[in-house]
């Protein structure tokens, strides 16, 4: 029976940046998430599944939709800064809405403090 080996490579700043640059192409409509995930994996060595998760989280942030998957808190904060500076205040507010919608799920379903940390982050930006 086939055994899937999951590699837990550390996600590096270069990988995080490559996902962001790919996401901008996704927003332009010039590439879809599956292909971008493969490209980032080939270019940076990031696990393709991790890249796929990161792209989907970004897509949900941009649309203000809830997420069930997570990323490292420092990466999330980096992306939130990029959304604010490069996509503008309206998209940043959509991303905050996405995070607020995601917190109850994360707090209920995930061990650890991720939901609490995101909630604290959101409190810095009152509605």
PDB file of C-alpha atoms in Angstrom:
ATOM      1  CA  UNK A   1       0.000   0.000   0.000  1.00  0.00           C
ATOM      2  CA  UNK A   2       1.333   3.424  -0.926  1.00  0.00           C
ATOM      3  CA  UNK A   3       2.734   5.493   1.880  1.00  0.00           C
ATOM      4  CA  UNK A   4       2.691   9.266   1.599  1.00  0.00           C
ATOM      5  CA  UNK A   5       5.779  10.862   3.057  1.00  0.00           C
ATOM      6  CA  UNK A   6       5.072  14.285   4.445  1.00  0.00           C
ATOM      7  CA  UNK A   7       8.087  16.493   4.502  1.00  0.00           C
ATOM      8  CA  UNK A   8       8.041  19.167   7.138  1.00  0.00           C
ATOM      9  CA  UNK A   9      10.509  21.571   5.616  1.00  0.00           C
ATOM     10  CA  UNK A  10      10.682  24.848   7.454  1.00  0.00           C
ATOM     11  CA  UNK A  11       8.738  27.472   5.547  1.00  0.00           C
ATOM     12  CA  UNK A  12      11.261  30.203   4.796  1.00  0.00           C
ATOM     13  CA  UNK A  13      10.778  33.921   4.053  1.00  0.00           C
ATOM     14  CA  UNK A  14      11.687  33.182   0.413  1.00  0.00           C
ATOM     15  CA  UNK A  15       8.831  30.671   0.220  1.00  0.00           C
ATOM     16  CA  UNK A  16       6.403  33.106   1.839  1.00  0.00           C
ATOM     17  CA  UNK A  17       7.409  35.815  -0.645  1.00  0.00           C
ATOM     18  CA  UNK A  18       7.112  33.437  -3.615  1.00  0.00           C
ATOM     19  CA  UNK A  19       3.546  32.603  -2.534  1.00  0.00           C
ATOM     20  CA  UNK A  20       2.718  36.324  -2.315  1.00  0.00           C
ATOM     21  CA  UNK A  21       4.085  37.012  -5.799  1.00  0.00           C
ATOM     22  CA  UNK A  22       2.134  34.034  -7.129  1.00  0.00           C
ATOM     23  CA  UNK A  23      -0.996  35.259  -5.370  1.00  0.00           C
ATOM     24  CA  UNK A  24      -0.755  38.613  -7.167  1.00  0.00           C
ATOM     25  CA  UNK A  25      -0.740  36.676 -10.461  1.00  0.00           C
ATOM     26  CA  UNK A  26      -3.774  34.698  -9.255  1.00  0.00           C
ATOM     27  CA  UNK A  27      -5.605  37.971  -8.541  1.00  0.00           C
ATOM     28  CA  UNK A  28      -4.826  39.172 -12.076  1.00  0.00           C
ATOM     29  CA  UNK A  29      -6.426  35.983 -13.361  1.00  0.00           C
ATOM     30  CA  UNK A  30      -3.240  34.822 -15.054  1.00  0.00           C
ATOM     31  CA  UNK A  31      -2.748  31.605 -13.065  1.00  0.00           C
ATOM     32  CA  UNK A  32      -4.753  29.189 -10.935  1.00  0.00           C
ATOM     33  CA  UNK A  33      -3.840  28.002  -7.443  1.00  0.00           C
ATOM     34  CA  UNK A  34      -2.962  24.419  -8.374  1.00  0.00           C
ATOM     35  CA  UNK A  35      -0.410  25.469 -10.966  1.00  0.00           C
ATOM     36  CA  UNK A  36       0.982  28.234  -8.768  1.00  0.00           C
ATOM     37  CA  UNK A  37       1.429  25.758  -5.897  1.00  0.00           C
ATOM     38  CA  UNK A  38       3.485  23.501  -8.158  1.00  0.00           C
ATOM     39  CA  UNK A  39       5.569  26.433  -9.404  1.00  0.00           C
ATOM     40  CA  UNK A  40       6.333  27.661  -5.881  1.00  0.00           C
ATOM     41  CA  UNK A  41       7.249  24.127  -4.804  1.00  0.00           C
ATOM     42  CA  UNK A  42       9.599  23.681  -7.759  1.00  0.00           C
ATOM     43  CA  UNK A  43      11.145  27.138  -7.383  1.00  0.00           C
ATOM     44  CA  UNK A  44      11.608  27.274  -3.604  1.00  0.00           C
ATOM     45  CA  UNK A  45      11.427  23.708  -2.294  1.00  0.00           C
ATOM     46  CA  UNK A  46       8.269  24.525  -0.322  1.00  0.00           C
ATOM     47  CA  UNK A  47       6.023  21.524   0.195  1.00  0.00           C
ATOM     48  CA  UNK A  48       3.389  21.705  -2.567  1.00  0.00           C
ATOM     49  CA  UNK A  49       0.571  20.979  -0.113  1.00  0.00           C
ATOM     50  CA  UNK A  50       1.733  23.800   2.149  1.00  0.00           C
ATOM     51  CA  UNK A  51       1.879  26.185  -0.805  1.00  0.00           C
ATOM     52  CA  UNK A  52      -1.640  25.123  -1.800  1.00  0.00           C
ATOM     53  CA  UNK A  53      -2.901  25.819   1.740  1.00  0.00           C
ATOM     54  CA  UNK A  54      -1.189  29.220   1.831  1.00  0.00           C
ATOM     55  CA  UNK A  55      -2.701  30.210  -1.532  1.00  0.00           C
ATOM     56  CA  UNK A  56      -6.184  29.142  -0.439  1.00  0.00           C
ATOM     57  CA  UNK A  57      -5.891  31.043   2.839  1.00  0.00           C
ATOM     58  CA  UNK A  58      -4.864  34.165   0.899  1.00  0.00           C
ATOM     59  CA  UNK A  59      -7.764  33.706  -1.525  1.00  0.00           C
ATOM     60  CA  UNK A  60     -10.210  33.487   1.390  1.00  0.00           C
ATOM     61  CA  UNK A  61      -8.636  36.502   3.111  1.00  0.00           C
ATOM     62  CA  UNK A  62      -9.002  38.552  -0.059  1.00  0.00           C
ATOM     63  CA  UNK A  63     -12.699  37.588  -0.349  1.00  0.00           C
ATOM     64  CA  UNK A  64     -13.503  37.988   3.357  1.00  0.00           C
ATOM     65  CA  UNK A  65     -14.354  34.276   3.665  1.00  0.00           C
ATOM     66  CA  UNK A  66     -13.628  32.008   6.626  1.00  0.00           C
ATOM     67  CA  UNK A  67     -10.602  29.718   6.718  1.00  0.00           C
ATOM     68  CA  UNK A  68     -10.276  26.348   8.405  1.00  0.00           C
ATOM     69  CA  UNK A  69      -6.600  25.808   7.597  1.00  0.00           C
ATOM     70  CA  UNK A  70      -3.820  27.816   9.214  1.00  0.00           C
ATOM     71  CA  UNK A  71      -0.335  29.138   8.596  1.00  0.00           C
ATOM     72  CA  UNK A  72       2.421  30.341  10.886  1.00  0.00           C
ATOM     73  CA  UNK A  73       1.273  33.454  12.742  1.00  0.00           C
ATOM     74  CA  UNK A  74       4.308  35.433  11.558  1.00  0.00           C
ATOM     75  CA  UNK A  75       3.449  34.555   7.948  1.00  0.00           C
ATOM     76  CA  UNK A  76      -0.174  35.578   8.465  1.00  0.00           C
ATOM     77  CA  UNK A  77       0.903  38.926   9.895  1.00  0.00           C
ATOM     78  CA  UNK A  78       3.300  39.419   6.973  1.00  0.00           C
ATOM     79  CA  UNK A  79       0.529  38.722   4.457  1.00  0.00           C
ATOM     80  CA  UNK A  80      -1.896  41.011   6.272  1.00  0.00           C
ATOM     81  CA  UNK A  81       0.701  43.788   5.973  1.00  0.00           C
ATOM     82  CA  UNK A  82       1.116  43.054   2.257  1.00  0.00           C
ATOM     83  CA  UNK A  83      -2.656  43.093   1.724  1.00  0.00           C
ATOM     84  CA  UNK A  84      -2.885  46.472   3.451  1.00  0.00           C
ATOM     85  CA  UNK A  85       0.082  48.047   1.648  1.00  0.00           C
ATOM     86  CA  UNK A  86      -0.359  46.522  -1.823  1.00  0.00           C
ATOM     87  CA  UNK A  87      -4.077  45.758  -2.153  1.00  0.00           C
ATOM     88  CA  UNK A  88      -5.406  48.648  -0.057  1.00  0.00           C
ATOM     89  CA  UNK A  89      -7.530  49.353   2.988  1.00  0.00           C
ATOM     90  CA  UNK A  90     -10.733  47.839   1.590  1.00  0.00           C
ATOM     91  CA  UNK A  91      -9.065  44.458   0.982  1.00  0.00           C
ATOM     92  CA  UNK A  92      -7.377  44.686   4.386  1.00  0.00           C
ATOM     93  CA  UNK A  93     -10.817  45.099   5.989  1.00  0.00           C
ATOM     94  CA  UNK A  94     -12.069  42.076   4.011  1.00  0.00           C
ATOM     95  CA  UNK A  95      -9.090  40.097   5.295  1.00  0.00           C
ATOM     96  CA  UNK A  96      -9.856  41.123   8.885  1.00  0.00           C
ATOM     97  CA  UNK A  97     -13.451  40.006   8.314  1.00  0.00           C
ATOM     98  CA  UNK A  98     -12.129  36.651   7.107  1.00  0.00           C
ATOM     99  CA  UNK A  99      -9.980  36.281  10.221  1.00  0.00           C
ATOM    100  CA  UNK A 100     -12.854  37.203  12.546  1.00  0.00           C
ATOM    101  CA  UNK A 101     -15.054  34.626  10.813  1.00  0.00           C
ATOM    102  CA  UNK A 102     -12.329  31.983  11.183  1.00  0.00           C
ATOM    103  CA  UNK A 103     -11.511  32.461  14.874  1.00  0.00           C
ATOM    104  CA  UNK A 104     -14.473  30.499  16.331  1.00  0.00           C
ATOM    105  CA  UNK A 105     -13.552  27.436  14.233  1.00  0.00           C
ATOM    106  CA  UNK A 106      -9.871  27.668  15.121  1.00  0.00           C
ATOM    107  CA  UNK A 107     -10.610  28.091  18.821  1.00  0.00           C
ATOM    108  CA  UNK A 108     -12.984  25.130  18.855  1.00  0.00           C
ATOM    109  CA  UNK A 109     -11.174  22.706  16.571  1.00  0.00           C
ATOM    110  CA  UNK A 110      -7.464  23.387  16.997  1.00  0.00           C
ATOM    111  CA  UNK A 111      -5.218  22.598  19.898  1.00  0.00           C
ATOM    112  CA  UNK A 112      -2.935  25.456  20.823  1.00  0.00           C
ATOM    113  CA  UNK A 113      -3.322  29.193  20.815  1.00  0.00           C
ATOM    114  CA  UNK A 114      -3.655  30.045  17.119  1.00  0.00           C
ATOM    115  CA  UNK A 115      -7.282  31.223  17.393  1.00  0.00           C
ATOM    116  CA  UNK A 116      -6.464  33.330  20.436  1.00  0.00           C
ATOM    117  CA  UNK A 117      -3.459  34.873  18.713  1.00  0.00           C
ATOM    118  CA  UNK A 118      -5.506  35.770  15.628  1.00  0.00           C
ATOM    119  CA  UNK A 119      -8.251  37.204  17.830  1.00  0.00           C
ATOM    120  CA  UNK A 120      -5.677  39.384  19.616  1.00  0.00           C
ATOM    121  CA  UNK A 121      -4.312  40.517  16.240  1.00  0.00           C
ATOM    122  CA  UNK A 122      -7.806  41.510  15.072  1.00  0.00           C
ATOM    123  CA  UNK A 123      -8.411  43.498  18.279  1.00  0.00           C
ATOM    124  CA  UNK A 124      -5.633  45.878  17.195  1.00  0.00           C
ATOM    125  CA  UNK A 125      -7.941  46.950  14.334  1.00  0.00           C
ATOM    126  CA  UNK A 126     -11.331  47.810  15.860  1.00  0.00           C
ATOM    127  CA  UNK A 127     -14.316  47.316  13.543  1.00  0.00           C
TER     128      UNK A 127
END
